Amino acid sequence: MAVLGLATGAGHCASFGTSVRVLCQMYRTGNLTKMLSNVLIARRNLHNTQQNPLFGDSVNVLGQTYQTDDWTNISPKVLAKVGQNLHNTPCNPLNLIRKRIQNFFYNNFIKGGRPLFSVYDKISPVVTKEQNFDNLLVPKSHVSRLPGESYYLNSTYMLRAHTSAHQLDLIRTGLNSFLVMGDVYRRDEIDRTHYPVFHQIEGVRLFTSFELFQDVRDSTNLSLFEDGQRLPDRQECHTMDAVKLLEHQLKTTLYNLAHNLFGADAEIRWVDCYFPFTHPSWEMEVKFDGQWLEVLGCGIMEQQILHAGGAGEKVGWAFGLGLERLAMKLYNIPDIRLFSSKDSGFLSQFNVDNPDTPITYKPISQYPQCINDISFWIPDDFSSNDFYDIARNIGGDLIEQVTLVDTFFHPKTQRHSHCYRIVYRHLEKTLTQGEVNEIHKNIEDTAASRLGVEIR
Ligand code: FA5
Ligand code: MG
């Protein structure tokens, strides 16, 4: 269950089921706070004298050792995903869509001839509870702190549950506009649209009074701050002028991004919601497969966070995008579980250099793969791409993937050799080894005659 925000809109967002509506109700009445405090206290009092059954005394994550304690609840399966960095892996759908989003911000926000937003895509997913929660004003009793909701390394460290965990640190360094991209981890349900390991892009943009009001015709009487009351549509310290401009900028930016990704016809709607670190807050939903799918959360940043970051004289907006869900819509991928697939039938469909290449996902064949290798000595002017072309031209749709799996240099003959693995699979039937051998032989013969390679 995604719990960093609570949706309050009439048509509740896809990531929150009925149980969350009940939670919302409990949250408002205070019963939830009471119940959660008890659970957390009981949890803290639970003195565990035994070693962690899975990891012993310590757990190693990305080369760092963390002492285990009674908070440790990370699983080896999840640990194996840390460091995969699919958002930085070429030809992965998450890398392609991340490049599209990054380019959108590079192209649309330019200051002094340079991109306004700086990009951080290699920040470690290991954060403190302080970074993940306290820095973002998440109440001590908030449901997202429960051990059942996040992956803890110990009572101090956890795997970030959202990229918002880096907001305050980056603001403290003096940054005004940045994007943070990375893997995030939640003990969430698994279904078509939820997975315990997924990827987010965080965006933050801060404004001085001059920057926010510079395009307003008569801005002499406008200011960012006033002493007021917290209302559903603004924080106590913000003027209505500032909030309305911020909301307009934020929603226009994200609306344009969604249309840039999905085309002008995409159906998009906004839902009011609650996050501890923004007010007011919204979620965007897009129509996907006939249903509304929540793809991002956003809002006007809580002024207290900007104060803590040394930027109290500015105001800002922030958003957090769910990359898998956006990619599901962009490439028509029906199930989020496919992103963790190592199946070449899935991955090979995203094997393009240009992120703007239109791709529509074709369901992976249920039939078995046949894998044949081919090794040859290469001439000096050999290019792997020429071989890929030959293989694809001859094998057509039966070829799922061609990869260079080995290279070898013979010191005596001074010749180089390449070994390629070709994965064959038919969409509608089981291929026989005989059928595959025939195509494979044809590829060998054509490579020898056209490229001058010598089959080994
Ligand atoms: C957050 O994570 C907030 N940090 C977003 C935010 C940032 C709000 C900055 C305001 C300002 P939420 O829990 O709603 O919010 O998650 C954001 C997005 O991540 C969702 O809209 C969804 O696209 C994606 N997401 C959430 N849970 C999962 C999951 N289990 N599997 C896949 N995607 C998920
Ligand atoms: Mg949400």
Short mmCIF file of N, CA and C and ligand atoms in Angstrom, two decimals, residues 1-6 13 15-16 136 161-165 167 184-204 250 273-284 293-301 317-326 328 336, ligand 1:
data_model
loop_
_atom_site.label_atom_id
_atom_site.label_comp_id
_atom_site.label_asym_id
_atom_site.label_seq_id
_atom_site.Cartn_x
_atom_site.Cartn_y
_atom_site.Cartn_z
N MET A 1 0.85 -1.19 0.00
CA MET A 1 0.00 0.00 0.00
C MET A 1 0.89 1.25 0.00
N ALA A 2 0.61 2.16 -0.91
CA ALA A 2 1.41 3.39 -0.97
C ALA A 2 0.87 4.38 0.04
N VAL A 3 1.71 4.82 0.95
CA VAL A 3 1.16 5.56 2.07
C VAL A 3 1.82 6.91 2.30
N LEU A 4 2.66 7.35 1.39
CA LEU A 4 3.31 8.63 1.66
C LEU A 4 2.35 9.79 1.50
N GLY A 5 1.29 9.56 0.81
CA GLY A 5 0.25 10.57 0.73
C GLY A 5 -1.08 9.90 1.00
N LEU A 6 -2.09 10.66 1.25
CA LEU A 6 -3.42 10.09 1.38
C LEU A 6 -4.32 10.83 0.41
N CYS A 13 -7.41 7.70 -5.95
CA CYS A 13 -6.39 7.29 -6.91
C CYS A 13 -6.19 5.78 -6.90
N SER A 15 -3.67 3.85 -6.62
CA SER A 15 -2.77 3.17 -5.70
C SER A 15 -3.34 3.04 -4.29
N PHE A 16 -4.52 3.57 -4.04
CA PHE A 16 -5.13 3.45 -2.72
C PHE A 16 -6.46 2.73 -2.84
N LEU A 136 11.05 15.70 6.05
CA LEU A 136 9.88 15.99 5.21
C LEU A 136 8.63 16.18 6.07
N ALA A 161 12.09 5.29 0.59
CA ALA A 161 10.75 4.91 0.13
C ALA A 161 10.26 5.89 -0.94
N HIS A 162 11.01 6.97 -1.11
CA HIS A 162 10.69 7.93 -2.17
C HIS A 162 11.90 8.84 -2.40
N THR A 163 11.98 9.41 -3.59
CA THR A 163 13.14 10.28 -3.89
C THR A 163 13.02 11.62 -3.15
N SER A 164 11.87 11.90 -2.56
CA SER A 164 11.73 13.12 -1.76
C SER A 164 12.75 13.13 -0.61
N ALA A 165 13.28 11.95 -0.25
CA ALA A 165 14.24 11.85 0.85
C ALA A 165 15.46 12.75 0.62
N GLN A 167 15.31 15.83 -0.94
CA GLN A 167 14.93 17.25 -1.14
C GLN A 167 15.74 18.19 -0.26
N VAL A 184 13.43 3.20 -5.63
CA VAL A 184 12.83 3.37 -4.31
C VAL A 184 12.18 2.04 -3.89
N TYR A 185 12.01 1.87 -2.60
CA TYR A 185 11.66 0.55 -2.05
C TYR A 185 10.52 0.68 -1.05
N ARG A 186 9.47 -0.11 -1.24
CA ARG A 186 8.36 -0.10 -0.28
C ARG A 186 7.83 -1.50 -0.10
N ARG A 187 7.45 -1.83 1.13
CA ARG A 187 6.84 -3.15 1.34
C ARG A 187 5.39 -3.04 0.90
N ASP A 188 5.23 -2.90 -0.40
CA ASP A 188 3.94 -2.65 -0.99
C ASP A 188 3.32 -3.96 -1.48
N GLU A 189 2.06 -3.92 -1.77
CA GLU A 189 1.41 -5.06 -2.40
C GLU A 189 2.01 -5.25 -3.80
N ILE A 190 1.86 -6.44 -4.36
CA ILE A 190 2.30 -6.64 -5.74
C ILE A 190 1.07 -6.93 -6.58
N ASP A 191 0.85 -6.10 -7.57
CA ASP A 191 -0.22 -6.38 -8.54
C ASP A 191 0.18 -5.73 -9.85
N ARG A 192 -0.78 -5.51 -10.73
CA ARG A 192 -0.48 -4.98 -12.07
C ARG A 192 0.24 -3.63 -12.03
N THR A 193 -0.06 -2.83 -10.98
CA THR A 193 0.47 -1.45 -10.96
C THR A 193 1.32 -1.16 -9.73
N HIS A 194 1.53 -2.16 -8.87
CA HIS A 194 2.36 -1.96 -7.67
C HIS A 194 3.48 -2.98 -7.64
N TYR A 195 4.68 -2.52 -7.28
CA TYR A 195 5.82 -3.42 -7.12
C TYR A 195 6.67 -2.88 -5.97
N PRO A 196 7.33 -3.76 -5.20
CA PRO A 196 8.07 -3.27 -4.02
C PRO A 196 9.32 -2.45 -4.37
N VAL A 197 9.85 -2.65 -5.59
CA VAL A 197 11.00 -1.86 -6.04
C VAL A 197 10.56 -1.12 -7.28
N PHE A 198 10.61 0.18 -7.23
CA PHE A 198 10.25 0.92 -8.44
C PHE A 198 11.12 2.17 -8.52
N HIS A 199 10.85 3.03 -9.47
CA HIS A 199 11.74 4.17 -9.71
C HIS A 199 10.94 5.46 -9.74
N GLN A 200 11.55 6.49 -9.20
CA GLN A 200 10.86 7.79 -9.19
C GLN A 200 11.79 8.87 -9.74
N ILE A 201 11.18 9.94 -10.21
CA ILE A 201 11.91 11.17 -10.49
C ILE A 201 11.29 12.27 -9.63
N GLU A 202 12.14 12.88 -8.83
CA GLU A 202 11.72 13.99 -8.00
C GLU A 202 12.08 15.28 -8.73
N GLY A 203 11.20 16.25 -8.68
CA GLY A 203 11.52 17.56 -9.26
C GLY A 203 11.25 18.63 -8.22
N VAL A 204 12.18 19.57 -8.10
CA VAL A 204 11.99 20.70 -7.17
C VAL A 204 12.35 21.98 -7.90
N LEU A 250 3.19 24.69 -11.86
CA LEU A 250 3.42 23.27 -11.57
C LEU A 250 2.53 22.39 -12.44
N CYS A 273 -5.04 15.73 -2.96
CA CYS A 273 -4.59 14.71 -2.02
C CYS A 273 -3.78 15.35 -0.90
N TYR A 274 -3.23 14.51 -0.03
CA TYR A 274 -2.48 15.01 1.12
C TYR A 274 -1.08 14.42 1.14
N PHE A 275 -0.06 15.24 1.28
CA PHE A 275 1.30 14.80 1.62
C PHE A 275 1.76 15.66 2.80
N PRO A 276 2.55 15.09 3.70
CA PRO A 276 3.03 15.90 4.84
C PRO A 276 3.97 17.03 4.41
N PHE A 277 4.57 16.90 3.21
CA PHE A 277 5.62 17.84 2.81
C PHE A 277 5.17 18.86 1.77
N THR A 278 3.92 18.80 1.32
CA THR A 278 3.39 19.82 0.41
C THR A 278 1.97 20.19 0.83
N HIS A 279 1.62 21.44 0.58
CA HIS A 279 0.23 21.86 0.79
C HIS A 279 -0.03 23.14 0.00
N PRO A 280 -1.03 23.14 -0.86
CA PRO A 280 -1.89 22.02 -1.22
C PRO A 280 -1.13 20.99 -2.07
N SER A 281 -1.76 19.81 -2.23
CA SER A 281 -1.13 18.69 -2.94
C SER A 281 -2.10 18.09 -3.94
N TRP A 282 -1.53 17.53 -4.99
CA TRP A 282 -2.37 16.89 -6.02
C TRP A 282 -1.69 15.63 -6.54
N GLU A 283 -2.50 14.75 -7.11
CA GLU A 283 -1.98 13.61 -7.86
C GLU A 283 -2.53 13.68 -9.27
N MET A 284 -1.70 13.27 -10.22
CA MET A 284 -2.19 13.21 -11.61
C MET A 284 -2.52 11.77 -11.95
N LEU A 293 -5.10 5.72 -13.80
CA LEU A 293 -3.87 5.24 -13.17
C LEU A 293 -3.12 6.43 -12.57
N GLU A 294 -2.84 6.37 -11.28
CA GLU A 294 -2.11 7.48 -10.63
C GLU A 294 -0.65 7.40 -11.03
N VAL A 295 -0.12 8.49 -11.58
CA VAL A 295 1.27 8.45 -12.06
C VAL A 295 2.22 9.37 -11.29
N LEU A 296 1.69 10.34 -10.56
CA LEU A 296 2.59 11.25 -9.84
C LEU A 296 1.86 11.96 -8.71
N GLY A 297 2.67 12.42 -7.74
CA GLY A 297 2.17 13.28 -6.68
C GLY A 297 2.95 14.59 -6.72
N CYS A 298 2.31 15.70 -6.29
CA CYS A 298 3.01 16.99 -6.37
C CYS A 298 2.33 17.99 -5.45
N GLY A 299 2.95 19.15 -5.31
CA GLY A 299 2.32 20.19 -4.51
C GLY A 299 3.23 21.36 -4.25
N ILE A 300 2.69 22.31 -3.46
CA ILE A 300 3.46 23.49 -3.06
C ILE A 300 4.25 23.10 -1.82
N MET A 301 5.56 23.30 -1.85
CA MET A 301 6.41 22.80 -0.77
C MET A 301 6.09 23.48 0.56
N TRP A 317 7.69 24.59 -5.71
CA TRP A 317 6.86 23.40 -5.94
C TRP A 317 7.74 22.18 -6.08
N ALA A 318 7.12 21.02 -5.89
CA ALA A 318 7.86 19.75 -6.01
C ALA A 318 6.92 18.69 -6.55
N PHE A 319 7.52 17.69 -7.19
CA PHE A 319 6.71 16.55 -7.67
C PHE A 319 7.51 15.27 -7.55
N GLY A 320 6.82 14.13 -7.55
CA GLY A 320 7.46 12.82 -7.59
C GLY A 320 6.73 11.96 -8.61
N LEU A 321 7.45 11.56 -9.68
CA LEU A 321 6.84 10.77 -10.75
C LEU A 321 7.13 9.29 -10.55
N GLY A 322 6.19 8.44 -10.84
CA GLY A 322 6.42 6.99 -10.83
C GLY A 322 6.81 6.55 -12.24
N LEU A 323 8.10 6.18 -12.40
CA LEU A 323 8.59 5.91 -13.76
C LEU A 323 7.96 4.68 -14.41
N GLU A 324 7.78 3.59 -13.62
CA GLU A 324 7.20 2.38 -14.21
C GLU A 324 5.81 2.66 -14.75
N ARG A 325 5.01 3.39 -13.94
CA ARG A 325 3.61 3.63 -14.38
C ARG A 325 3.59 4.50 -15.63
N LEU A 326 4.48 5.51 -15.68
CA LEU A 326 4.52 6.36 -16.89
C LEU A 326 4.95 5.52 -18.09
N MET A 328 4.50 2.31 -18.45
CA MET A 328 3.41 1.40 -18.81
C MET A 328 2.49 2.07 -19.81
N ILE A 336 3.21 -4.18 -14.41
CA ILE A 336 4.46 -3.60 -13.87
C ILE A 336 5.50 -4.69 -13.59
C1 FA5 B 1 5.33 10.05 -3.13
O1 FA5 B 1 6.18 9.16 -3.15
C2 FA5 B 1 5.74 11.48 -2.92
N1 FA5 B 1 7.09 11.53 -2.47
C3 FA5 B 1 5.55 12.27 -4.22
C4 FA5 B 1 5.72 13.75 -4.05
C5 FA5 B 1 6.96 14.35 -4.28
C6 FA5 B 1 4.64 14.52 -3.67
C7 FA5 B 1 7.11 15.71 -4.11
C8 FA5 B 1 4.78 15.88 -3.50
C9 FA5 B 1 6.02 16.47 -3.72
P1 FA5 B 1 3.31 8.52 -3.77
O2 FA5 B 1 3.42 7.59 -2.64
O3 FA5 B 1 1.95 8.88 -4.22
O4 FA5 B 1 4.02 9.91 -3.42
O5 FA5 B 1 4.14 7.96 -5.00
C10 FA5 B 1 4.40 8.73 -6.14
C11 FA5 B 1 4.24 7.88 -7.38
O6 FA5 B 1 5.06 6.72 -7.31
C12 FA5 B 1 2.82 7.35 -7.57
O7 FA5 B 1 2.00 8.30 -8.18
C13 FA5 B 1 3.06 6.15 -8.47
O8 FA5 B 1 3.22 6.56 -9.81
C14 FA5 B 1 4.39 5.65 -7.98
N2 FA5 B 1 4.22 4.52 -7.06
C15 FA5 B 1 3.87 4.57 -5.76
N3 FA5 B 1 3.86 3.31 -5.23
C16 FA5 B 1 4.22 2.47 -6.22
C17 FA5 B 1 4.42 1.05 -6.32
N4 FA5 B 1 4.29 0.24 -5.28
N5 FA5 B 1 4.77 0.52 -7.52
C18 FA5 B 1 4.96 1.34 -8.57
N6 FA5 B 1 4.80 2.66 -8.55
C19 FA5 B 1 4.44 3.24 -7.39
#
